[in-house]
């Protein structure tokens, strides 16, 4: 298990270099001059322009730019944004907000998704099951921005149960409403996945044997159906954690959340290579680690899986 | 029992009817079933799949599938009618009053919990765990014949062999000392010798505990050997019921007679054999079509941390198959018999040794030659559910090899498929259907038709009839026999079932752990077995001593 974990962490290095190189190149190749964008299209003296280009290494060829970026990275220098702030600071402010948002969303979809999914699966074809199936289909079908604006209007503006927008601090309580919106679509998937998995497992031979042993129905479901049904669900949740951390640009936009999604969106518009690459780099790490956690949970849930 | 002049029956099934509601309307799985189990007695219910034997037994423990219910009659357990008892009452009864040993040891233990945990929760649910549950668990496992029970309790099901899992399931079934044990085909997934050990052990345990057993089986020989009374079920009805030996020796109902005639275990004991083959093939000192010499296959087994271990699956095996005859390779699971089949089919490379087919070594065939070879040698596999593509119509399944080998045009191929279906006694209309619409026996006929499509000279049957009910098995064996006579086919017949061997083979190779321990003509092997291993295998055929 240890060697497996170390191997996976070592895999981070080529994945990280590959991903940042690709993103660096994409931003480099994007049409439009970042310096022009920086000046807002106003005229600039050639000397100022040259100085700015030199400051951001924009006068160098691609490979040198990327090499310099990597060199700075080793010393934890992520570079400067065009507004003169260190990228590390920007990330340091946005990342915790997104992390809180993602964790809340994951909790909502995990807890409610599994509970509803198990109930629906155990009562296949009954009223609760049919209702949940239709409801989840609607949630999957409606675009996030519609769901977001509706919930913001109903819960935030009309009922005033939660603040409709998020302050710069992005505290836990402010983030509940955006987390609901963010988790809702995945919630629908988790419900459906759990339901299918429960239906499949509840007719397994070992469940019948467990019943024949004299166990109560409650225990049969808890001990023999649930754990076996969670394996595919955990895979989904782990992969979803990665994409939630990537910041939901739409949701963060609606609720004005100062998170990673917002930061990335603005940086892409400005062609601000250091910020874009730094954000993507962090996300790559988050993805790889989330997948590693999934694999380990897998082995924990299913003893037949052993890593060597 | 002896104190009481007329002991009360433990289980009494009276006019039982069980109905399943399906989208196509109600299906009457069991009708008017009557039988009794006395305390401490073993009663066997015998029948083919779909006869209602499992359904009747499952109703007695309240485990009918969701859409099934007892629609009439009574199930009296110790005088109490439990036919439509509440779930709560069944939870009370299960485990400590009525236990169950299920059929398939591979799927009946939860793969994610340790064996010990699964035994312990049984004890706990029935309030029998005591002060030291760990010790109780070890005791229960030891009673079921598991060696080293403390360590075994700490392992997961996938670390157990099939026989060990079945012992664990017996331990669970008997852990709470029930008065009635429902054993649903408890050994049909196991090798004969393991089956014998386990049934012997089950006998000892139940007679020590005074447990009555309701044994469900498709094997009449096994039923007669193990039970005092036999209930024969056919299409949901009890067609014959009485003392086991009486039914076996003097069957009254035509179905029971057919069952006895086609049970390989019983006919093997009688020495029945299709005379036709013997006459035609015994004098033939024909050229060997296939000869295998010094064949060896070594597998690398990964042991973690990059360590490897060598495992010799097939060890220096040599035999010859004369043209137009059948050679059976017999052995228990893990003996290497299927590995030989795969190497003969060239699906697996050998480590050393030679396989010669019709004078040509098949180890170093070019791609083109191999393609030709495949046309001459065709397989039939064990599982007719797995070996036919569910997305292919029967027509497409049978036509595919013809198309691949570029034989005929679409009209002539269609004609050929019709002929092939006719050869295996299937109506031509079958070709528009899909495998899931056919029964196991019908599917195996399709697999045979597919194998015959290219007019091969040799067919490799890898456990081709093991998954089938006795009657269907007998029909398929007869079909293979007919085809051999008509077309001069040569069979390499891989099986674990010595009883089937006697029905079909001319020559036999007995394998144990990769080596051939004995080979010879079928009569030599059965009448004068030389090795202890062969003798053990023969003795383990259930019912062998009864006729």
Short mmCIF file of C-alpha atoms in Angstrom, two decimals, chain B residues 65 85 205 307 375:
data_model
loop_
_atom_site.label_atom_id
_atom_site.label_comp_id
_atom_site.label_asym_id
_atom_site.label_seq_id
_atom_site.Cartn_x
_atom_site.Cartn_y
_atom_site.Cartn_z
CA UNK B 65 -38.44 -13.50 -4.17
CA UNK B 85 -46.08 -15.49 8.72
CA UNK B 205 -23.02 -32.72 12.25
CA UNK B 307 8.05 -11.25 -6.56
CA UNK B 375 -11.48 -24.13 -39.14
#
